Coordinates of C-alpha atoms in Angstrom, one line a residue:
Chain W
X1 CA 0.0 -0.1 0.0
X2 CA 1.3 3.2 -0.7
X3 CA 1.8 6.1 1.9
X4 CA -0.7 8.2 0.3
X5 CA -3.4 5.6 0.6
X6 CA -3.0 5.5 4.4
X7 CA -5.5 8.3 5.2
X8 CA -7.2 8.7 1.8
X9 CA -8.3 12.0 0.3
X10 CA -9.5 13.9 -2.7
X11 CA -9.1 17.7 -3.4
X12 CA -10.2 19.6 -6.6
X13 CA -10.0 23.2 -7.7
X14 CA -11.6 24.7 -10.6
X15 CA -11.3 28.1 -12.3
X16 CA -14.6 30.2 -13.3
X17 CA -15.2 33.6 -14.7
X18 CA -13.7 35.9 -11.9
X19 CA -14.2 33.3 -9.6
X20 CA -12.7 29.9 -8.3
X21 CA -14.0 26.8 -6.4
X22 CA -11.8 24.3 -4.4
X23 CA -13.4 21.3 -2.9
X24 CA -12.5 18.2 -1.0
X25 CA -13.8 15.2 0.8
X26 CA -14.2 14.8 4.6
X27 CA -13.1 11.5 5.5
X28 CA -10.0 10.7 7.6
X29 CA -9.2 7.0 7.9
X30 CA -6.6 4.6 8.9
X31 CA -6.3 2.4 6.0
X32 CA -9.7 0.7 5.9
X33 CA -11.0 2.1 9.0
X34 CA -12.8 5.5 9.1
X35 CA -11.7 7.7 12.0
X36 CA -13.6 11.0 11.3
X37 CA -16.2 12.3 9.0
X38 CA -15.4 15.9 9.3
X39 CA -11.7 16.3 8.5
X40 CA -10.6 19.8 7.4
X41 CA -8.3 19.6 4.3
X42 CA -8.8 22.9 3.0
X43 CA -7.5 25.9 4.9
X44 CA -7.8 29.5 4.2
X45 CA -4.6 31.6 4.1
X46 CA -6.2 34.9 3.4
X47 CA -9.7 36.0 1.9
X48 CA -8.9 35.3 -1.4
X49 CA -6.3 32.4 -1.1
X50 CA -7.1 28.8 0.0
X51 CA -4.9 25.8 0.0
X52 CA -6.2 22.2 0.2
X53 CA -3.7 19.5 1.2
X54 CA -4.1 15.6 0.4
X55 CA -2.1 12.8 1.6
X56 CA -0.9 11.8 5.0
X57 CA -3.1 13.6 7.3
X58 CA -0.1 14.5 10.0
X59 CA 1.8 16.2 7.3
X60 CA -1.5 17.9 5.9
X61 CA -1.7 19.6 9.5
X62 CA 1.9 20.4 10.1
X63 CA 2.3 22.0 6.6
X64 CA -1.0 23.9 7.2
X65 CA 0.6 25.3 10.5
X66 CA 4.1 26.0 8.7
X67 CA 2.2 28.0 5.9
X68 CA -0.3 30.0 7.7
X69 CA 2.8 31.1 10.0
X70 CA 5.0 32.0 7.0
X71 CA 2.0 34.0 5.7
X72 CA 1.5 35.8 9.1
X73 CA 5.2 36.8 9.0
X74 CA 4.8 38.1 5.5
X75 CA 1.7 40.1 6.1
X76 CA 3.7 41.7 9.4
X77 CA 6.4 42.6 7.2
X78 CA 4.9 43.6 3.9
X79 CA 1.6 45.1 5.5
X80 CA -0.4 43.2 2.8
X81 CA -1.6 39.7 1.8
X82 CA 0.5 37.4 -0.3
X83 CA -0.4 37.1 -4.0
X84 CA -1.3 33.4 -4.9
X85 CA 1.6 33.0 -7.3
X86 CA 3.9 34.1 -4.8
X87 CA 2.4 31.8 -2.2
X88 CA 2.7 28.9 -4.6
X89 CA 6.5 29.6 -5.1
X90 CA 6.8 29.6 -1.4
X91 CA 5.0 26.3 -1.0
X92 CA 7.1 25.0 -3.7
X93 CA 10.4 26.0 -1.7
X94 CA 9.3 24.6 1.6
X95 CA 8.4 21.3 -0.1
X96 CA 11.6 21.1 -2.2
X97 CA 13.9 21.8 1.0
X98 CA 12.6 18.4 1.9
X99 CA 13.5 16.9 -1.4
X100 CA 15.2 13.7 0.1
X101 CA 12.9 13.2 3.1
X102 CA 9.7 15.1 1.9
X103 CA 6.3 15.9 3.2
X104 CA 3.9 13.3 2.2
X105 CA 1.2 15.6 0.8
X106 CA 0.1 17.1 -2.4
X107 CA -1.1 20.8 -2.2
X108 CA -3.7 22.3 -4.4
X109 CA -3.6 26.2 -4.2
X110 CA -6.5 28.3 -5.4
X111 CA -6.7 32.0 -5.1
X112 CA -7.7 35.2 -7.0
X113 CA -4.8 37.4 -8.1
X114 CA -4.5 40.7 -9.5
X115 CA -7.6 42.1 -11.1
X116 CA -9.7 39.3 -9.7
X117 CA -8.1 36.7 -11.9
X118 CA -8.4 33.3 -10.7
X119 CA -5.1 31.3 -10.2
X120 CA -5.0 27.7 -9.5
X121 CA -2.1 25.3 -9.3
X122 CA -0.9 21.8 -7.8
X123 CA 2.3 20.3 -6.9
X124 CA 3.6 16.8 -6.0
X125 CA 5.0 16.1 -2.9
X126 CA 8.6 17.7 -3.6
X127 CA 7.2 20.9 -5.0
X128 CA 6.9 20.6 -8.9
X129 CA 4.4 23.3 -9.6
X130 CA 1.7 22.6 -12.3
X131 CA -0.1 25.6 -13.2
X132 CA -3.5 25.0 -14.9
X133 CA -6.0 27.2 -16.6
X134 CA -9.1 24.9 -16.0
X135 CA -8.8 22.5 -13.0
X136 CA -6.2 20.6 -10.9
X137 CA -6.8 17.4 -8.8
X138 CA -5.1 15.7 -6.0
X139 CA -5.5 12.7 -3.7
X140 CA -6.4 8.9 -4.0
X141 CA -9.4 9.5 -6.1
X142 CA -7.2 11.7 -8.5
X143 CA -7.6 9.4 -11.5
X144 CA -11.4 9.4 -11.4
X145 CA -11.2 13.0 -10.7
X146 CA -9.2 13.7 -13.6
X147 CA -11.8 11.9 -15.9
X148 CA -14.7 13.5 -14.4
X149 CA -13.4 17.3 -14.6
X150 CA -12.5 16.6 -18.1
X151 CA -15.8 15.7 -19.1
X152 CA -17.8 18.1 -16.8
X153 CA -15.7 21.3 -17.0
X154 CA -16.6 24.3 -19.3
X155 CA -14.6 27.6 -19.3
X156 CA -15.9 30.9 -18.0
X157 CA -18.6 29.4 -15.8
X158 CA -20.4 31.7 -13.2
X159 CA -20.2 31.0 -9.4
X160 CA -23.5 28.9 -9.0
X161 CA -22.6 26.7 -12.3
X162 CA -19.1 26.4 -11.2
X163 CA -20.3 25.1 -7.8
X164 CA -22.8 22.5 -9.5
X165 CA -19.9 21.4 -11.6
X166 CA -17.2 21.0 -9.1
X167 CA -19.6 19.3 -6.7
X168 CA -20.8 16.8 -9.1
X169 CA -17.3 16.0 -10.3
X170 CA -16.2 15.4 -6.7
X171 CA -18.8 13.3 -5.4
X172 CA -18.9 10.9 -8.6
X173 CA -15.2 10.6 -8.2
X174 CA -15.0 9.9 -4.7
X175 CA -18.1 7.3 -5.1
X176 CA -15.5 5.2 -7.0
X177 CA -12.9 5.4 -4.5
X178 CA -13.2 3.6 -1.2
X179 CA -10.7 5.8 0.8
X180 CA -12.3 9.1 0.3
X181 CA -15.8 10.3 0.6
X182 CA -18.2 10.8 3.5
X183 CA -19.5 14.1 2.0
X184 CA -17.9 17.0 0.6
X185 CA -16.7 20.5 1.7
X186 CA -16.8 23.2 -1.0
X187 CA -15.5 26.7 -1.1
X188 CA -16.7 29.1 -3.9
X189 CA -14.7 32.4 -4.0
X190 CA -15.8 35.5 -5.8
X191 CA -14.3 38.9 -5.3
X192 CA -17.1 39.8 -3.0
X193 CA -17.8 36.6 -0.9
X194 CA -16.9 33.3 0.1
X195 CA -19.6 30.8 -0.1
X196 CA -18.8 27.6 2.2
X197 CA -20.9 24.6 1.3
X198 CA -21.2 21.0 3.1
X199 CA -22.4 18.4 0.6
X200 CA -24.5 15.3 1.4
X201 CA -22.8 12.3 -0.3
X202 CA -22.7 8.6 0.1
X203 CA -21.7 7.7 3.6
X204 CA -19.9 4.5 2.8
Chain Y
X1 CA 16.6 24.6 20.7
X2 CA 16.1 22.5 17.6
X3 CA 12.4 23.4 17.5
X4 CA 13.2 27.1 16.7
X5 CA 15.3 26.1 13.8
X6 CA 12.3 24.4 12.0
X7 CA 10.2 27.7 12.4
X8 CA 12.5 30.1 11.2
X9 CA 12.9 30.7 7.5
X10 CA 16.0 28.2 6.5
X11 CA 19.2 29.5 5.3
X12 CA 19.1 27.4 2.3
X13 CA 20.1 23.9 1.0
X14 CA 18.3 20.7 1.7
X15 CA 16.8 19.6 5.1
X16 CA 16.8 15.9 6.1
X17 CA 14.8 15.9 9.1
X18 CA 12.0 13.9 7.9
X19 CA 14.2 11.1 6.3
X20 CA 14.1 8.8 9.6
X21 CA 10.4 8.9 9.8
X22 CA 9.9 8.4 6.0
X23 CA 12.2 5.5 6.4
X24 CA 10.2 4.0 9.1
X25 CA 7.2 4.3 7.1
X26 CA 8.8 2.4 4.1
X27 CA 10.0 -0.3 6.4
X28 CA 6.4 -0.6 7.8
X29 CA 5.3 -1.5 4.3
X30 CA 4.1 1.8 3.0
X31 CA 5.6 2.4 -0.6
X32 CA 7.0 6.0 -1.0
X33 CA 5.1 8.3 -3.5
X34 CA 6.0 8.8 -7.1
X35 CA 7.1 12.1 -8.2
X36 CA 5.9 14.1 -11.2
X37 CA 8.3 13.0 -14.0
X38 CA 8.5 14.8 -17.4
X39 CA 8.7 11.6 -19.5
X40 CA 9.9 13.8 -22.3
X41 CA 11.4 14.4 -25.6
X42 CA 13.8 17.4 -25.4
X43 CA 16.4 18.5 -28.3
X44 CA 18.6 21.0 -29.4
X45 CA 20.6 21.8 -32.6
X46 CA 23.1 24.5 -33.7
X47 CA 22.2 26.1 -37.2
X48 CA 24.0 28.8 -39.1
X49 CA 23.1 31.9 -36.8
X50 CA 22.6 30.2 -33.4
X51 CA 20.9 27.5 -31.4
X52 CA 17.1 26.0 -31.5
X53 CA 16.0 24.1 -28.5
X54 CA 12.7 22.2 -28.6
X55 CA 10.4 20.1 -26.2
X56 CA 7.3 18.5 -25.8
X57 CA 4.7 19.7 -23.1
X58 CA 3.6 16.4 -21.3
X59 CA 4.2 15.8 -17.5
X60 CA 3.5 12.3 -16.2
X61 CA 2.8 11.0 -12.7
X62 CA 3.0 7.2 -13.2
X63 CA 0.9 6.3 -16.2
X64 CA -1.3 9.3 -15.8
X65 CA -0.8 12.7 -17.6
X66 CA -0.8 15.2 -14.8
X67 CA -0.2 18.4 -17.1
X68 CA -1.1 18.4 -20.7
X69 CA 0.8 21.6 -21.4
X70 CA 3.8 22.2 -19.0
X71 CA 6.8 24.3 -19.8
X72 CA 10.1 22.4 -20.1
X73 CA 12.3 25.0 -21.6
X74 CA 13.4 27.0 -18.8
X75 CA 15.0 30.4 -18.8
X76 CA 18.6 30.7 -17.5
X77 CA 19.6 34.1 -19.0
X78 CA 18.6 36.4 -21.7
X79 CA 20.8 34.5 -24.2
X80 CA 20.8 31.1 -22.4
X81 CA 17.9 28.6 -22.3
X82 CA 17.8 25.1 -20.6
X83 CA 15.6 22.2 -21.5
X84 CA 14.9 19.8 -18.6
X85 CA 14.0 16.0 -18.3
X86 CA 13.7 13.8 -15.4
X87 CA 11.9 14.7 -12.2
X88 CA 10.2 17.8 -12.6
X89 CA 10.8 19.5 -9.2
X90 CA 14.6 18.8 -9.8
X91 CA 14.8 20.5 -13.4
X92 CA 12.7 23.4 -12.2
X93 CA 14.8 23.9 -8.7
X94 CA 18.2 23.5 -10.3
X95 CA 17.5 25.9 -13.6
X96 CA 16.0 28.5 -11.2
X97 CA 18.8 28.0 -8.9
X98 CA 21.6 28.4 -11.6
X99 CA 19.7 31.2 -13.3
X100 CA 19.8 33.5 -10.0
X101 CA 23.3 32.6 -9.6
X102 CA 24.0 33.7 -13.3
X103 CA 22.1 37.0 -12.7
X104 CA 24.1 37.9 -9.5
X105 CA 27.2 37.1 -11.6
X106 CA 26.1 39.3 -14.3
X107 CA 25.7 42.2 -11.9
X108 CA 29.2 41.4 -10.4
X109 CA 30.9 41.3 -13.8
X110 CA 28.9 43.7 -15.9
X111 CA 29.2 41.3 -18.7
X112 CA 26.7 38.9 -20.5
X113 CA 26.6 35.5 -19.2
X114 CA 28.2 32.7 -21.1
X115 CA 27.0 29.2 -21.7
X116 CA 29.8 27.4 -20.4
X117 CA 29.4 29.4 -16.9
X118 CA 25.8 27.8 -16.5
X119 CA 27.3 24.5 -17.8
X120 CA 30.0 24.5 -14.8
X121 CA 27.4 25.8 -12.2
X122 CA 24.9 22.9 -13.3
X123 CA 27.3 20.2 -13.3
X124 CA 28.9 20.9 -9.9
X125 CA 25.6 20.9 -8.3
X126 CA 24.4 17.7 -9.9
X127 CA 27.8 15.8 -9.3
X128 CA 27.9 16.9 -5.7
X129 CA 24.4 15.1 -5.2
X130 CA 25.8 11.9 -6.9
X131 CA 22.5 11.5 -9.4
X132 CA 20.0 11.8 -6.6
X133 CA 19.0 15.1 -8.1
X134 CA 17.4 13.5 -11.2
X135 CA 17.8 16.3 -13.9
X136 CA 18.8 15.5 -17.5
X137 CA 19.3 19.0 -19.3
X138 CA 19.9 20.2 -23.0
X139 CA 21.4 23.6 -22.4
X140 CA 21.7 26.0 -25.4
X141 CA 22.7 29.7 -26.0
X142 CA 24.8 32.1 -27.7
X143 CA 27.4 34.2 -26.2
X144 CA 30.3 36.2 -27.1
X145 CA 32.1 33.1 -28.1
X146 CA 29.4 32.0 -30.6
X147 CA 26.6 29.4 -30.2
X148 CA 26.8 26.5 -27.8
X149 CA 24.8 23.4 -27.2
X150 CA 25.5 21.1 -24.3
X151 CA 24.0 18.0 -22.6
X152 CA 24.0 17.4 -19.0
X153 CA 23.4 14.0 -17.3
X154 CA 21.9 13.6 -13.8
X155 CA 25.4 12.4 -12.4
X156 CA 27.1 15.3 -13.8
X157 CA 28.7 14.4 -17.0
X158 CA 28.4 16.8 -19.9
X159 CA 28.8 16.7 -23.6
X160 CA 29.3 19.4 -26.0
X161 CA 27.6 18.6 -29.4
X162 CA 26.1 20.0 -32.7
X163 CA 22.8 18.4 -32.1
X164 CA 21.5 16.5 -28.8
X165 CA 18.5 14.8 -27.6
X166 CA 17.4 13.8 -24.0
X167 CA 14.4 12.1 -22.3
X168 CA 12.5 9.0 -23.0
X169 CA 11.8 10.1 -26.5
X170 CA 15.7 10.7 -27.3
X171 CA 15.9 7.7 -29.4
X172 CA 12.9 8.7 -31.5
X173 CA 14.3 12.2 -31.7
X174 CA 17.8 11.4 -32.6
X175 CA 16.9 8.8 -35.5
X176 CA 15.4 12.0 -37.2
X177 CA 18.3 14.2 -36.6
X178 CA 20.9 11.5 -37.5
X179 CA 19.0 11.0 -41.0
X180 CA 18.5 14.7 -41.7
X181 CA 20.9 17.1 -39.7
X182 CA 23.5 18.9 -41.8
X183 CA 25.7 21.9 -41.0
X184 CA 24.7 25.4 -41.9
X185 CA 20.9 24.9 -41.7
X186 CA 18.9 28.1 -42.1
X187 CA 16.4 29.2 -39.4
X188 CA 13.3 27.8 -41.1
X189 CA 15.1 24.5 -42.0
X190 CA 16.5 24.2 -38.3
X191 CA 12.9 24.8 -36.8
X192 CA 11.3 22.5 -39.3
X193 CA 13.9 19.8 -38.2
X194 CA 13.3 20.3 -34.5
X195 CA 9.5 20.3 -34.7
X196 CA 9.9 17.0 -36.9
X197 CA 12.1 15.4 -34.2
X198 CA 9.7 16.4 -31.4
X199 CA 6.6 15.2 -33.3
X200 CA 8.6 11.8 -33.7
X201 CA 9.1 11.6 -30.0
X202 CA 5.3 12.7 -29.2
X203 CA 3.9 10.2 -31.5
X204 CA 6.1 7.1 -30.9
X205 CA 7.0 7.6 -26.8
X206 CA 4.2 7.3 -24.5
X207 CA 6.0 9.5 -22.1
X208 CA 6.0 12.5 -24.5
X209 CA 2.9 14.0 -25.8
X210 CA 0.8 17.0 -26.3
X211 CA 2.3 20.1 -28.1
X212 CA 5.7 21.3 -29.5
X213 CA 7.6 24.3 -27.8
X214 CA 10.5 25.9 -29.7
X215 CA 13.0 28.5 -28.7
X216 CA 15.4 30.2 -31.2
X217 CA 18.5 32.0 -29.8
X218 CA 20.7 33.9 -32.0
X219 CA 23.0 36.7 -31.2
X220 CA 21.5 39.2 -29.4
X221 CA 18.1 38.0 -30.0
X222 CA 15.8 35.2 -28.6
X223 CA 12.2 33.8 -29.7
X224 CA 10.3 31.7 -27.5
X225 CA 7.6 30.0 -29.6
X226 CA 5.4 28.3 -27.0
X227 CA 3.0 25.9 -28.5
X228 CA 4.7 26.3 -32.0
X229 CA 2.8 23.2 -33.2
X230 CA -0.4 21.7 -31.5
X231 CA -0.8 18.1 -33.3
X232 CA -3.2 16.9 -30.6
X233 CA -6.1 19.1 -30.3
X234 CA -9.1 17.7 -28.4
X235 CA -11.7 16.2 -30.8
X236 CA -14.5 15.2 -28.8
X237 CA -15.8 18.8 -27.4
X238 CA -19.5 18.5 -27.0
X239 CA -21.1 21.8 -28.0
X240 CA -24.0 21.2 -25.6
X241 CA -21.8 20.7 -22.5
X242 CA -22.4 18.4 -19.7
X243 CA -25.9 18.5 -18.1
X244 CA -26.7 17.2 -14.7
X245 CA -29.8 15.3 -14.1
X246 CA -29.9 15.7 -10.2
X247 CA -28.8 18.7 -8.3
X248 CA -26.1 18.2 -5.7
X249 CA -27.7 18.1 -2.1
X250 CA -26.4 20.7 0.1
X251 CA -26.5 20.2 4.0
X252 CA -24.9 23.5 5.3
X253 CA -24.1 27.1 3.6
X254 CA -22.1 29.6 5.2
X255 CA -21.5 32.9 3.4
X256 CA -18.7 35.3 4.3
X257 CA -19.1 38.8 2.7
X258 CA -15.4 40.2 1.9
X259 CA -14.8 43.7 2.3
X260 CA -13.8 45.6 -0.9
X261 CA -10.1 45.6 -1.4
X262 CA -8.6 48.7 -0.5
X263 CA -6.0 50.3 -2.6
X264 CA -3.5 52.4 -0.9
X265 CA -2.3 55.1 -3.4
X266 CA 0.6 57.2 -2.6
X267 CA -0.3 61.0 -3.2
X268 CA 3.0 62.9 -4.1
X269 CA 3.7 65.6 -1.9
X270 CA 2.2 64.2 1.3
X271 CA 5.3 62.5 2.6
X272 CA 6.1 63.2 6.4
X273 CA 8.2 66.0 6.9
X274 CA 10.8 66.5 9.7

């Protein structure tokens, strides 16, 4: 069994018209036993920047704490929030620093940059950035997520349609993966508001 | 004591503190994760006015295509570019690092960078990690002493060649070069040959795919032709789009309104005075 399959996870982010959506499943397991059904995989760095981490849960929490810490330091020094592409470079550097003994997680970063242009990217566990213009996926359900997103994604969707698309892609993919699921957690961010929704999914 | 060194921004270089734990997990039977690799076909050739570099754009994670349009031709200096194959994080990190070192060197010396400087910096770094930093590179550029093309292997050995290929598709591309390369190619002939070699890699090697990127470097001028050729467009786009029969059920919604982003504008003449 792979280390990534120890806890199970699914994270996906999609780009819409001047908005983005990031979604994750809610299961925390130890191999085949489910421990919790409300695990928080996505954390807010600032109002317009979110990061979702899939992989080993302990590294997810450690990395979350380190990144929030680094962003707080940046805010104190620069007196402003970090731009999403700068943050992506920071995460990539933190992960590559541990090249030969890596953090066992794969981040998905989503944010609104200048002029409210959405930015998404994902990385492997040693920080190789992969920028995309449409969607990025990560986690044990990633193969199903790739397929579902390729079929369901359309460019320039508005916030409500984007929410529906990302939720359907997430739920249909985790239904085909034993290790992730038990509901979904979706954040849809537009320049004026953040809508956080909890989805009802199959609880098996 | 040791905890504080983890929290502060590090001084640079690699940190090995999670190695023991990862080893323990591997011994317990949990396989280590695979890294994003760039299966790849990368090529370079010297033509009459300079150097042409070419690369495909597929990034793989095991058998899955993780990125259909990634950039494998990295900027090193205004007159030097480098294509990278192998572990994606290693090629990006090593080319970024040497690019910064070259810029500092340009500021110090006041001269344009030479290709051989980039070559030496890269090979020193790769050799010192004994091949564990898995980056196979094709480095090309035009400096004061003319056009240069080099290949660098992950263990640190280098070759200087008139035409070169690296990556999983290197054999497919090299067969095209060996058949059709000649000295003194013109710009258009060179671009056509490079595109043909990359296409041969794209269609015959499973680790390479998608589009062709080309970079032409001549004395004092460079042209980065991103997605020069797109021989694999998506053919199954449905005009109607995907329609969902049943809407997702939502258990809980929380809306957080965000304040308008405030822009601080410095008005001239209002600076504080003593």
